[in-house]
mmCIF file of C-alpha atoms in Angstrom:
data_model
loop_
_atom_site.group_PDB
_atom_site.id
_atom_site.type_symbol
_atom_site.label_atom_id
_atom_site.label_comp_id
_atom_site.label_asym_id
_atom_site.label_seq_id
_atom_site.Cartn_x
_atom_site.Cartn_y
_atom_site.Cartn_z
ATOM 1 C CA UNK A 188 168.721 136.878 -25.042
ATOM 2 C CA UNK A 189 171.221 136.653 -27.859
ATOM 3 C CA UNK A 190 170.194 134.734 -30.932
ATOM 4 C CA UNK A 191 171.993 133.365 -33.996
ATOM 5 C CA UNK A 192 174.913 131.009 -34.331
ATOM 6 C CA UNK A 193 176.473 129.988 -31.026
ATOM 7 C CA UNK A 194 173.615 131.274 -28.903
ATOM 8 C CA UNK A 195 172.554 129.256 -25.929
ATOM 9 C CA UNK A 196 168.895 128.158 -26.187
ATOM 10 C CA UNK A 197 167.016 126.978 -23.079
ATOM 11 C CA UNK A 198 164.416 124.300 -23.828
ATOM 12 C CA UNK A 199 161.440 123.806 -21.587
ATOM 13 C CA UNK A 200 160.976 120.231 -20.255
ATOM 14 C CA UNK A 201 158.666 118.196 -22.459
ATOM 15 C CA UNK A 202 155.452 117.128 -20.704
ATOM 16 C CA UNK A 203 154.337 113.727 -21.939
ATOM 17 C CA UNK A 204 150.623 113.269 -21.844
ATOM 18 C CA UNK A 205 148.916 109.927 -21.185
ATOM 19 C CA UNK A 206 147.640 109.924 -24.764
ATOM 20 C CA UNK A 207 151.205 110.227 -26.056
ATOM 21 C CA UNK A 208 152.328 107.290 -23.826
ATOM 22 C CA UNK A 209 149.531 105.176 -25.269
ATOM 23 C CA UNK A 210 150.576 106.188 -28.781
ATOM 24 C CA UNK A 211 154.160 104.985 -28.291
ATOM 25 C CA UNK A 212 153.554 101.583 -26.610
ATOM 26 C CA UNK A 213 150.715 99.310 -25.507
ATOM 27 C CA UNK A 214 150.293 98.821 -21.744
ATOM 28 C CA UNK A 215 148.412 95.638 -20.784
ATOM 29 C CA UNK A 216 146.852 97.464 -17.843
ATOM 30 C CA UNK A 217 144.987 99.682 -20.318
ATOM 31 C CA UNK A 218 143.358 96.563 -21.783
ATOM 32 C CA UNK A 219 142.092 94.929 -18.618
ATOM 33 C CA UNK A 220 145.169 93.225 -17.152
ATOM 34 C CA UNK A 221 145.783 93.328 -13.384
ATOM 35 C CA UNK A 222 149.481 92.493 -13.368
ATOM 36 C CA UNK A 223 149.416 91.267 -9.769
ATOM 37 C CA UNK A 224 150.940 87.801 -10.465
ATOM 38 C CA UNK A 225 147.735 86.091 -9.239
ATOM 39 C CA UNK A 226 144.779 87.145 -11.371
ATOM 40 C CA UNK A 227 144.349 85.421 -14.715
ATOM 41 C CA UNK A 228 145.289 88.022 -17.284
ATOM 42 C CA UNK A 229 145.186 85.688 -20.288
ATOM 43 C CA UNK A 230 142.437 87.438 -22.249
ATOM 44 C CA UNK A 231 143.835 90.887 -21.527
ATOM 45 C CA UNK A 232 147.380 90.009 -22.598
ATOM 46 C CA UNK A 233 146.168 88.290 -25.760
ATOM 47 C CA UNK A 234 144.152 91.407 -26.524
ATOM 48 C CA UNK A 235 147.091 93.698 -25.861
ATOM 49 C CA UNK A 236 149.422 91.530 -27.995
ATOM 50 C CA UNK A 237 147.015 91.737 -30.948
ATOM 51 C CA UNK A 238 146.463 95.499 -30.574
ATOM 52 C CA UNK A 239 150.225 96.216 -30.294
ATOM 53 C CA UNK A 240 150.944 94.109 -33.377
ATOM 54 C CA UNK A 241 148.240 95.627 -35.517
ATOM 55 C CA UNK A 242 149.213 99.207 -34.476
ATOM 56 C CA UNK A 243 152.931 98.575 -35.039
ATOM 57 C CA UNK A 244 153.697 99.463 -31.432
ATOM 58 C CA UNK A 245 155.693 97.666 -28.721
ATOM 59 C CA UNK A 246 153.976 95.838 -25.945
ATOM 60 C CA UNK A 247 155.358 97.165 -22.657
ATOM 61 C CA UNK A 248 154.280 95.477 -19.457
ATOM 62 C CA UNK A 249 156.949 97.117 -17.305
ATOM 63 C CA UNK A 250 158.116 95.088 -14.338
ATOM 64 C CA UNK A 251 154.724 93.763 -13.373
ATOM 65 C CA UNK A 252 154.102 89.954 -13.400
ATOM 66 C CA UNK A 253 151.102 88.867 -15.444
ATOM 67 C CA UNK A 254 149.580 85.542 -14.467
ATOM 68 C CA UNK A 255 147.979 83.538 -17.285
ATOM 69 C CA UNK A 256 145.988 80.345 -17.329
ATOM 70 C CA UNK A 257 146.444 79.005 -20.829
ATOM 71 C CA UNK A 258 148.223 79.846 -24.066
ATOM 72 C CA UNK A 259 149.112 83.332 -25.308
ATOM 73 C CA UNK A 260 149.459 83.372 -29.093
ATOM 74 C CA UNK A 261 150.083 85.684 -31.958
ATOM 75 C CA UNK A 262 149.887 84.449 -35.576
ATOM 76 C CA UNK A 263 151.100 85.935 -38.847
ATOM 77 C CA UNK A 264 151.929 89.340 -37.440
ATOM 78 C CA UNK A 265 154.470 91.601 -39.073
ATOM 79 C CA UNK A 266 157.207 93.061 -36.904
ATOM 80 C CA UNK A 267 155.649 92.278 -33.526
ATOM 81 C CA UNK A 268 157.618 93.938 -30.674
ATOM 82 C CA UNK A 269 157.750 92.987 -27.007
ATOM 83 C CA UNK A 270 159.611 95.670 -25.182
ATOM 84 C CA UNK A 271 159.081 94.232 -21.694
ATOM 85 C CA UNK A 272 156.893 91.366 -20.425
ATOM 86 C CA UNK A 273 156.863 89.046 -17.441
ATOM 87 C CA UNK A 274 154.559 86.034 -17.414
ATOM 88 C CA UNK A 275 153.591 83.342 -14.885
ATOM 89 C CA UNK A 276 151.742 80.255 -16.023
ATOM 90 C CA UNK A 277 148.959 79.196 -13.648
ATOM 91 C CA UNK A 278 147.884 76.036 -15.541
ATOM 92 C CA UNK A 279 150.872 74.001 -16.670
ATOM 93 C CA UNK A 280 149.650 70.971 -18.640
ATOM 94 C CA UNK A 281 150.916 68.981 -21.567
ATOM 95 C CA UNK A 282 150.812 70.892 -24.779
ATOM 96 C CA UNK A 283 150.921 74.269 -23.013
ATOM 97 C CA UNK A 284 152.861 76.963 -24.843
ATOM 98 C CA UNK A 285 152.810 79.970 -22.572
ATOM 99 C CA UNK A 286 153.790 82.353 -25.363
ATOM 100 C CA UNK A 287 153.436 81.052 -28.944
ATOM 101 C CA UNK A 288 154.590 83.348 -31.773
ATOM 102 C CA UNK A 289 153.495 81.560 -34.936
ATOM 103 C CA UNK A 290 154.480 82.410 -38.514
ATOM 104 C CA UNK A 291 155.325 86.023 -37.571
ATOM 105 C CA UNK A 292 157.907 88.096 -39.418
ATOM 106 C CA UNK A 293 160.740 90.149 -37.886
ATOM 107 C CA UNK A 294 159.898 89.419 -34.261
ATOM 108 C CA UNK A 295 161.608 91.793 -31.835
ATOM 109 C CA UNK A 296 161.913 90.958 -28.130
ATOM 110 C CA UNK A 297 163.887 93.234 -25.795
ATOM 111 C CA UNK A 298 163.029 91.741 -22.426
ATOM 112 C CA UNK A 299 160.901 88.685 -21.616
ATOM 113 C CA UNK A 300 160.607 86.478 -18.560
ATOM 114 C CA UNK A 301 158.403 83.370 -18.320
ATOM 115 C CA UNK A 302 157.711 81.136 -15.318
ATOM 116 C CA UNK A 303 156.246 77.954 -16.854
ATOM 117 C CA UNK A 304 154.729 76.818 -13.531
ATOM 118 C CA UNK A 305 155.307 74.328 -10.750
ATOM 119 C CA UNK A 306 153.866 71.003 -12.005
ATOM 120 C CA UNK A 307 156.886 68.704 -12.215
ATOM 121 C CA UNK A 308 154.848 65.855 -13.788
ATOM 122 C CA UNK A 309 153.188 67.863 -16.518
ATOM 123 C CA UNK A 310 154.410 68.431 -20.041
ATOM 124 C CA UNK A 311 155.857 66.754 -23.102
ATOM 125 C CA UNK A 312 159.090 68.235 -24.417
ATOM 126 C CA UNK A 313 157.889 67.841 -28.035
ATOM 127 C CA UNK A 314 154.840 70.041 -27.524
ATOM 128 C CA UNK A 315 155.216 72.033 -24.319
ATOM 129 C CA UNK A 316 157.212 75.260 -23.854
ATOM 130 C CA UNK A 317 157.505 78.540 -22.135
ATOM 131 C CA UNK A 318 158.434 80.452 -25.357
ATOM 132 C CA UNK A 319 157.777 78.847 -28.731
ATOM 133 C CA UNK A 320 158.686 80.717 -31.899
ATOM 134 C CA UNK A 321 157.769 78.973 -35.131
ATOM 135 C CA UNK A 322 158.309 80.200 -38.691
ATOM 136 C CA UNK A 323 159.205 83.567 -40.099
ATOM 137 C CA UNK A 324 162.471 85.329 -40.696
ATOM 138 C CA UNK A 325 164.697 88.192 -39.558
ATOM 139 C CA UNK A 326 163.887 87.833 -35.860
ATOM 140 C CA UNK A 327 165.891 89.716 -33.228
ATOM 141 C CA UNK A 328 165.221 88.215 -29.803
ATOM 142 C CA UNK A 329 167.236 89.054 -26.722
ATOM 143 C CA UNK A 330 167.152 88.988 -22.918
ATOM 144 C CA UNK A 331 164.759 86.097 -22.495
ATOM 145 C CA UNK A 332 164.648 84.157 -19.221
ATOM 146 C CA UNK A 333 162.529 81.029 -18.775
ATOM 147 C CA UNK A 334 162.314 78.832 -15.664
ATOM 148 C CA UNK A 335 159.907 76.563 -13.824
ATOM 149 C CA UNK A 336 159.060 72.909 -13.655
ATOM 150 C CA UNK A 337 157.754 70.147 -15.915
ATOM 151 C CA UNK A 338 158.751 67.906 -18.812
ATOM 152 C CA UNK A 339 159.154 70.774 -21.215
ATOM 153 C CA UNK A 340 161.309 72.411 -23.884
ATOM 154 C CA UNK A 341 161.508 75.708 -22.104
ATOM 155 C CA UNK A 342 162.472 77.655 -25.264
ATOM 156 C CA UNK A 343 161.685 76.245 -28.716
ATOM 157 C CA UNK A 344 162.636 77.870 -32.011
ATOM 158 C CA UNK A 345 161.348 76.128 -35.133
ATOM 159 C CA UNK A 346 161.666 76.724 -38.909
ATOM 160 C CA UNK A 347 162.995 80.258 -38.692
ATOM 161 C CA UNK A 348 165.416 81.914 -41.149
ATOM 162 C CA UNK A 349 168.100 84.563 -40.911
ATOM 163 C CA UNK A 350 167.608 85.363 -37.238
ATOM 164 C CA UNK A 351 169.616 86.346 -34.183
ATOM 165 C CA UNK A 352 168.902 85.215 -30.624
ATOM 166 C CA UNK A 353 171.044 86.764 -27.902
ATOM 167 C CA UNK A 354 171.225 86.242 -24.103
ATOM 168 C CA UNK A 355 168.607 83.503 -23.762
ATOM 169 C CA UNK A 356 168.651 82.062 -20.241
ATOM 170 C CA UNK A 357 166.996 78.856 -19.068
ATOM 171 C CA UNK A 358 167.447 77.893 -15.431
ATOM 172 C CA UNK A 359 166.205 75.956 -12.415
ATOM 173 C CA UNK A 360 163.770 73.497 -13.938
ATOM 174 C CA UNK A 361 162.846 70.101 -12.450
ATOM 175 C CA UNK A 362 160.790 67.136 -13.606
ATOM 176 C CA UNK A 363 159.218 64.207 -11.761
ATOM 177 C CA UNK A 364 159.359 60.986 -13.738
ATOM 178 C CA UNK A 365 161.481 58.257 -12.103
ATOM 179 C CA UNK A 366 160.627 55.838 -14.969
ATOM 180 C CA UNK A 367 162.021 58.097 -17.665
ATOM 181 C CA UNK A 368 164.210 56.092 -20.089
ATOM 182 C CA UNK A 369 164.979 58.907 -22.509
ATOM 183 C CA UNK A 370 165.265 62.699 -22.400
ATOM 184 C CA UNK A 371 162.216 64.455 -20.958
ATOM 185 C CA UNK A 372 163.371 68.076 -20.648
ATOM 186 C CA UNK A 373 165.232 70.505 -22.981
ATOM 187 C CA UNK A 374 166.514 73.974 -22.259
ATOM 188 C CA UNK A 375 166.724 75.510 -25.765
ATOM 189 C CA UNK A 376 165.443 73.507 -28.700
ATOM 190 C CA UNK A 377 166.419 74.629 -32.230
ATOM 191 C CA UNK A 378 164.655 72.654 -34.996
ATOM 192 C CA UNK A 379 164.772 73.022 -38.759
ATOM 193 C CA UNK A 380 166.179 76.588 -38.726
ATOM 194 C CA UNK A 381 168.453 78.127 -41.341
ATOM 195 C CA UNK A 382 171.018 80.847 -40.862
ATOM 196 C CA UNK A 383 170.420 81.378 -37.186
ATOM 197 C CA UNK A 384 172.878 82.653 -34.554
ATOM 198 C CA UNK A 385 172.389 81.830 -30.902
ATOM 199 C CA UNK A 386 174.751 83.993 -28.901
ATOM 200 C CA UNK A 387 175.528 84.028 -25.137
ATOM 201 C CA UNK A 388 172.972 81.431 -24.174
ATOM 202 C CA UNK A 389 172.919 80.290 -20.548
ATOM 203 C CA UNK A 390 171.399 76.992 -19.373
ATOM 204 C CA UNK A 391 171.718 75.841 -15.776
ATOM 205 C CA UNK A 392 170.208 73.262 -13.417
ATOM 206 C CA UNK A 393 167.829 71.125 -15.416
ATOM 207 C CA UNK A 394 167.228 68.219 -13.083
ATOM 208 C CA UNK A 395 164.859 65.440 -12.096
ATOM 209 C CA UNK A 396 164.653 61.984 -10.563
ATOM 210 C CA UNK A 397 165.508 59.544 -13.385
ATOM 211 C CA UNK A 398 168.164 56.804 -13.178
ATOM 212 C CA UNK A 399 170.619 55.006 -15.399
ATOM 213 C CA UNK A 400 171.635 51.338 -14.811
ATOM 214 C CA UNK A 401 170.241 51.625 -11.346
ATOM 215 C CA UNK A 402 172.136 54.842 -10.489
ATOM 216 C CA UNK A 403 170.145 58.040 -9.847
ATOM 217 C CA UNK A 404 171.731 61.311 -10.760
ATOM 218 C CA UNK A 405 169.788 64.561 -10.570
ATOM 219 C CA UNK A 406 170.690 65.851 -14.035
ATOM 220 C CA UNK A 407 169.879 62.693 -16.052
ATOM 221 C CA UNK A 408 167.419 62.823 -18.987
ATOM 222 C CA UNK A 409 167.817 66.526 -19.660
ATOM 223 C CA UNK A 410 169.433 68.385 -22.563
ATOM 224 C CA UNK A 411 170.767 71.910 -22.415
ATOM 225 C CA UNK A 412 170.801 73.065 -26.080
ATOM 226 C CA UNK A 413 169.408 70.726 -28.702
ATOM 227 C CA UNK A 414 169.706 71.046 -32.503
ATOM 228 C CA UNK A 415 167.807 68.940 -35.043
ATOM 229 C CA UNK A 416 167.410 69.423 -38.788
ATOM 230 C CA UNK A 417 169.197 72.803 -38.950
ATOM 231 C CA UNK A 418 171.363 74.357 -41.616
ATOM 232 C CA UNK A 419 174.084 76.966 -40.877
ATOM 233 C CA UNK A 420 173.222 77.510 -37.231
ATOM 234 C CA UNK A 421 175.948 78.912 -34.966
ATOM 235 C CA UNK A 422 176.026 78.504 -31.140
ATOM 236 C CA UNK A 423 178.395 81.187 -29.877
ATOM 237 C CA UNK A 424 179.749 81.387 -26.313
ATOM 238 C CA UNK A 425 177.107 79.107 -24.727
ATOM 239 C CA UNK A 426 177.453 78.358 -21.032
ATOM 240 C CA UNK A 427 175.709 75.133 -19.971
ATOM 241 C CA UNK A 428 175.944 73.532 -16.527
ATOM 242 C CA UNK A 429 174.219 70.803 -14.492
ATOM 243 C CA UNK A 430 172.319 69.023 -17.278
ATOM 244 C CA UNK A 431 172.677 65.513 -18.733
ATOM 245 C CA UNK A 432 173.702 66.377 -22.301
ATOM 246 C CA UNK A 433 175.185 69.852 -22.701
ATOM 247 C CA UNK A 434 174.942 70.712 -26.445
ATOM 248 C CA UNK A 435 173.395 67.998 -28.594
ATOM 249 C CA UNK A 436 173.334 68.150 -32.393
ATOM 250 C CA UNK A 437 171.151 65.139 -33.061
ATOM 251 C CA UNK A 438 168.112 63.713 -34.823
ATOM 252 C CA UNK A 439 167.445 61.967 -38.098
ATOM 253 C CA UNK A 440 166.830 65.144 -40.143
ATOM 254 C CA UNK A 441 170.447 66.154 -40.155
ATOM 255 C CA UNK A 442 172.361 69.197 -38.940
ATOM 256 C CA UNK A 443 174.416 70.630 -41.734
ATOM 257 C CA UNK A 444 177.174 73.262 -41.560
ATOM 258 C CA UNK A 445 176.442 74.052 -37.915
ATOM 259 C CA UNK A 446 178.969 75.365 -35.428
ATOM 260 C CA UNK A 447 179.628 75.481 -31.694
ATOM 261 C CA UNK A 448 182.098 78.350 -31.149
ATOM 262 C CA UNK A 449 183.684 78.941 -27.773
ATOM 263 C CA UNK A 450 181.733 78.530 -24.597
ATOM 264 C CA UNK A 451 181.737 75.914 -21.860
ATOM 265 C CA UNK A 452 179.737 72.888 -20.750
ATOM 266 C CA UNK A 453 180.177 71.804 -17.144
ATOM 267 C CA UNK A 454 178.797 69.073 -14.884
ATOM 268 C CA UNK A 455 177.019 67.106 -17.638
ATOM 269 C CA UNK A 456 175.723 63.674 -16.587
ATOM 270 C CA UNK A 457 176.738 62.023 -19.869
ATOM 271 C CA UNK A 458 178.207 64.303 -22.552
ATOM 272 C CA UNK A 459 179.376 67.859 -23.086
ATOM 273 C CA UNK A 460 179.056 68.325 -26.881
ATOM 274 C CA UNK A 461 177.559 65.614 -29.102
ATOM 275 C CA UNK A 462 177.339 65.370 -32.873
ATOM 276 C CA UNK A 463 175.012 62.400 -33.348
ATOM 277 C CA UNK A 464 173.405 60.391 -36.134
ATOM 278 C CA UNK A 465 173.453 62.877 -38.995
ATOM 279 C CA UNK A 466 175.768 65.844 -38.452
ATOM 280 C CA UNK A 467 177.522 66.855 -41.661
ATOM 281 C CA UNK A 468 180.303 69.422 -42.043
ATOM 282 C CA UNK A 469 179.775 70.712 -38.530
ATOM 283 C CA UNK A 470 182.454 72.370 -36.400
ATOM 284 C CA UNK A 471 183.183 72.680 -32.676
ATOM 285 C CA UNK A 472 185.913 75.178 -31.997
ATOM 286 C CA UNK A 473 187.483 76.539 -28.799
ATOM 287 C CA UNK A 474 184.939 74.844 -26.486
ATOM 288 C CA UNK A 475 185.748 73.549 -22.977
ATOM 289 C CA UNK A 476 183.801 70.542 -21.682
ATOM 290 C CA UNK A 477 184.532 69.912 -17.995
ATOM 291 C CA UNK A 478 183.155 67.045 -16.000
ATOM 292 C CA UNK A 479 181.096 64.918 -18.378
ATOM 293 C CA UNK A 480 180.072 61.474 -17.211
ATOM 294 C CA UNK A 481 180.747 59.478 -20.389
ATOM 295 C CA UNK A 482 182.640 61.672 -22.878
ATOM 296 C CA UNK A 483 183.350 65.330 -23.137
ATOM 297 C CA UNK A 484 183.062 65.372 -26.936
ATOM 298 C CA UNK A 485 181.347 62.785 -29.122
ATOM 299 C CA UNK A 486 180.754 62.100 -32.823
ATOM 300 C CA UNK A 487 178.441 59.117 -33.287
ATOM 301 C CA UNK A 488 177.157 57.317 -36.341
ATOM 302 C CA UNK A 489 173.589 56.682 -37.583
ATOM 303 C CA UNK A 490 171.067 55.024 -35.214
ATOM 304 C CA UNK A 491 168.624 54.398 -38.053
ATOM 305 C CA UNK A 492 168.928 52.317 -41.178
ATOM 306 C CA UNK A 493 168.207 55.113 -43.654
ATOM 307 C CA UNK A 494 168.991 58.779 -43.010
ATOM 308 C CA UNK A 495 169.244 61.645 -45.448
ATOM 309 C CA UNK A 496 172.570 62.578 -43.868
ATOM 310 C CA UNK A 497 175.076 60.554 -41.835
ATOM 311 C CA UNK A 498 177.682 61.902 -39.403
ATOM 312 C CA UNK A 499 180.810 62.782 -41.355
ATOM 313 C CA UNK A 500 183.365 65.503 -42.191
ATOM 314 C CA UNK A 501 183.160 67.269 -38.835
ATOM 315 C CA UNK A 502 185.970 69.158 -37.073
ATOM 316 C CA UNK A 503 186.772 69.624 -33.426
ATOM 317 C CA UNK A 504 189.334 72.419 -33.236
ATOM 318 C CA UNK A 505 191.308 73.500 -30.152
ATOM 319 C CA UNK A 506 188.777 72.005 -27.788
ATOM 320 C CA UNK A 507 189.547 70.947 -24.200
ATOM 321 C CA UNK A 508 188.113 67.978 -22.308
ATOM 322 C CA UNK A 509 188.581 67.960 -18.530
ATOM 323 C CA UNK A 510 187.804 65.121 -16.101
ATOM 324 C CA UNK A 511 185.662 62.856 -18.276
ATOM 325 C CA UNK A 512 183.881 60.100 -16.352
ATOM 326 C CA UNK A 513 183.843 62.197 -13.165
ATOM 327 C CA UNK A 514 180.482 60.871 -11.919
ATOM 328 C CA UNK A 515 181.396 57.146 -12.384
ATOM 329 C CA UNK A 516 178.149 56.394 -14.196
ATOM 330 C CA UNK A 517 179.076 52.798 -15.124
ATOM 331 C CA UNK A 518 180.056 53.679 -18.710
ATOM 332 C CA UNK A 519 182.902 51.364 -19.844
ATOM 333 C CA UNK A 520 185.106 53.802 -21.760
ATOM 334 C CA UNK A 521 184.967 57.365 -20.386
ATOM 335 C CA UNK A 522 186.877 59.467 -22.897
ATOM 336 C CA UNK A 523 187.811 63.050 -23.524
ATOM 337 C CA UNK A 524 186.998 62.713 -27.216
ATOM 338 C CA UNK A 525 185.147 59.769 -28.751
ATOM 339 C CA UNK A 526 184.113 58.591 -32.183
ATOM 340 C CA UNK A 527 181.426 55.967 -31.747
ATOM 341 C CA UNK A 528 180.273 53.508 -34.389
ATOM 342 C CA UNK A 529 176.716 53.775 -35.617
ATOM 343 C CA UNK A 530 174.262 51.003 -34.958
ATOM 344 C CA UNK A 531 173.880 50.224 -38.657
ATOM 345 C CA UNK A 532 177.252 51.039 -40.239
ATOM 346 C CA UNK A 533 180.525 50.116 -38.590
ATOM 347 C CA UNK A 534 182.393 52.485 -40.964
ATOM 348 C CA UNK A 535 180.648 55.652 -39.754
ATOM 349 C CA UNK A 536 181.257 58.336 -38.605
ATOM 350 C CA UNK A 537 183.922 59.160 -41.093
ATOM 351 C CA UNK A 538 186.053 62.272 -41.692
ATOM 352 C CA UNK A 539 186.047 63.281 -38.035
ATOM 353 C CA UNK A 540 189.092 65.460 -37.306
ATOM 354 C CA UNK A 541 190.344 66.370 -33.873
ATOM 355 C CA UNK A 542 192.773 69.247 -34.407
ATOM 356 C CA UNK A 543 194.877 70.783 -31.597
ATOM 357 C CA UNK A 544 192.593 69.294 -28.913
ATOM 358 C CA UNK A 545 193.546 68.453 -25.344
ATOM 359 C CA UNK A 546 192.183 65.768 -23.015
ATOM 360 C CA UNK A 547 193.044 66.234 -19.312
ATOM 361 C CA UNK A 548 192.192 64.346 -16.125
ATOM 362 C CA UNK A 549 193.381 66.318 -13.115
ATOM 363 C CA UNK A 550 191.466 64.402 -10.437
ATOM 364 C CA UNK A 551 193.239 62.610 -7.650
ATOM 365 C CA UNK A 552 191.418 59.405 -8.651
ATOM 366 C CA UNK A 553 191.476 59.578 -12.421
ATOM 367 C CA UNK A 554 188.320 58.466 -14.250
ATOM 368 C CA UNK A 555 189.152 59.319 -17.897
ATOM 369 C CA UNK A 556 190.095 55.982 -19.415
ATOM 370 C CA UNK A 557 191.150 57.298 -22.840
ATOM 371 C CA UNK A 558 191.996 60.711 -24.129
ATOM 372 C CA UNK A 559 190.833 59.865 -27.660
ATOM 373 C CA UNK A 560 188.765 56.752 -28.389
ATOM 374 C CA UNK A 561 187.262 55.245 -31.552
ATOM 375 C CA UNK A 562 185.474 51.961 -32.203
ATOM 376 C CA UNK A 563 184.880 52.647 -35.886
ATOM 377 C CA UNK A 564 186.196 49.953 -38.175
ATOM 378 C CA UNK A 565 188.717 50.341 -41.041
ATOM 379 C CA UNK A 566 187.526 52.879 -43.592
ATOM 380 C CA UNK A 567 186.335 51.544 -46.901
ATOM 381 C CA UNK A 568 187.103 53.339 -50.240
ATOM 382 C CA UNK A 569 185.066 56.484 -50.434
ATOM 383 C CA UNK A 570 185.079 57.023 -46.702
ATOM 384 C CA UNK A 571 187.269 59.799 -45.260
ATOM 385 C CA UNK A 572 189.599 58.709 -42.412
ATOM 386 C CA UNK A 573 189.205 59.862 -38.815
ATOM 387 C CA UNK A 574 192.225 61.962 -37.852
ATOM 388 C CA UNK A 575 194.117 63.118 -34.795
ATOM 389 C CA UNK A 576 196.217 66.180 -35.560
ATOM 390 C CA UNK A 577 198.447 67.751 -32.910
ATOM 391 C CA UNK A 578 196.299 66.439 -30.056
ATOM 392 C CA UNK A 579 197.511 65.576 -26.544
ATOM 393 C CA UNK A 580 196.181 63.640 -23.551
ATOM 394 C CA UNK A 581 197.253 63.860 -19.957
ATOM 395 C CA UNK A 582 196.013 61.928 -16.975
ATOM 396 C CA UNK A 583 194.257 59.157 -18.900
ATOM 397 C CA UNK A 584 194.147 55.916 -16.903
ATOM 398 C CA UNK A 585 194.642 53.511 -19.796
ATOM 399 C CA UNK A 586 195.858 55.144 -23.034
ATOM 400 C CA UNK A 587 196.194 58.449 -24.803
ATOM 401 C CA UNK A 588 194.402 56.991 -27.818
ATOM 402 C CA UNK A 589 192.467 53.824 -28.648
ATOM 403 C CA UNK A 590 191.188 52.512 -31.947
ATOM 404 C CA UNK A 591 191.944 53.204 -35.603
ATOM 405 C CA UNK A 592 193.206 56.654 -36.483
ATOM 406 C CA UNK A 593 195.049 57.992 -39.461
#
């Protein structure tokens, strides 16, 4: 056989021994898990998570389904890595966090699926989740799918910094609470994060049995993607359908310099995209909100007497509202775009700009009363005006615009 430059060299196939496999990833089966989707593997998965994190190796559960009865948790780990894991919760109760990654740094998730269970009455969206990540920085989480029933926040991300979340999917979740008077389920909940990007999120079919003014609609009292207390968070190309509120920037802590870029909300019981209470310098650009019951896009003022931030100086750029008011939910002023006065200050929100936006009602029986609506009073000195710039409305039943604009 010739040797030297240009010679063809035949390499024998590499035989990978079981010991080498164990040295490159951690398999839950090797630590006592059954992976049959029925047997409680909680202790084995917790053990495998801890071993993988301490060894600096990925946890790889393959395509097997691991049933767990309780909480899986990992705290203060550095660079924990889940290569592949599928979980099924056997004991869904209030306060259950099927997978809780707490104060970890540089979390990496390549593929994760969580079934939160089948108890439609269980849960509390402020404390119950399928995946809950809290704290830490530089996370890279992708290809996560969470589904199942209960009054949950199916994915919750709290107090993280400088992180990327890509291709998170929440789907097919139901709750049972006919007396619910406020939201009881959230798809993806982002709270108090800084410099986070959520890209290509999908939320679909969050439903229940609540009612509004005597009318029962399946998707009432649910929120697709919720933001509270964040700074510099971007929601890119989100697709949200069949929920009550599609993308909701809300809460008293304030969302500052946050963006909704591209994407679509569809079949939302009340609103497509909402900037509520305390959104400051936020931007919604190139988003389409189709079939929202009350308003496709909303900026609303403070609902509390004292807030650290109050909704102002936000832009809606080249957004499109289609068929607002489609479900005839007894709301008096269905609008494509709305600025709504706060409960405690009739001069807020201020500095809301709709730029190059379109409001369209293409239904045979039109339900969009106004293309652009505002009930905010005349602006006082020091308040920025609310503006319509190059905006159009087609198919409104009453008027293209209502209220005070400059």
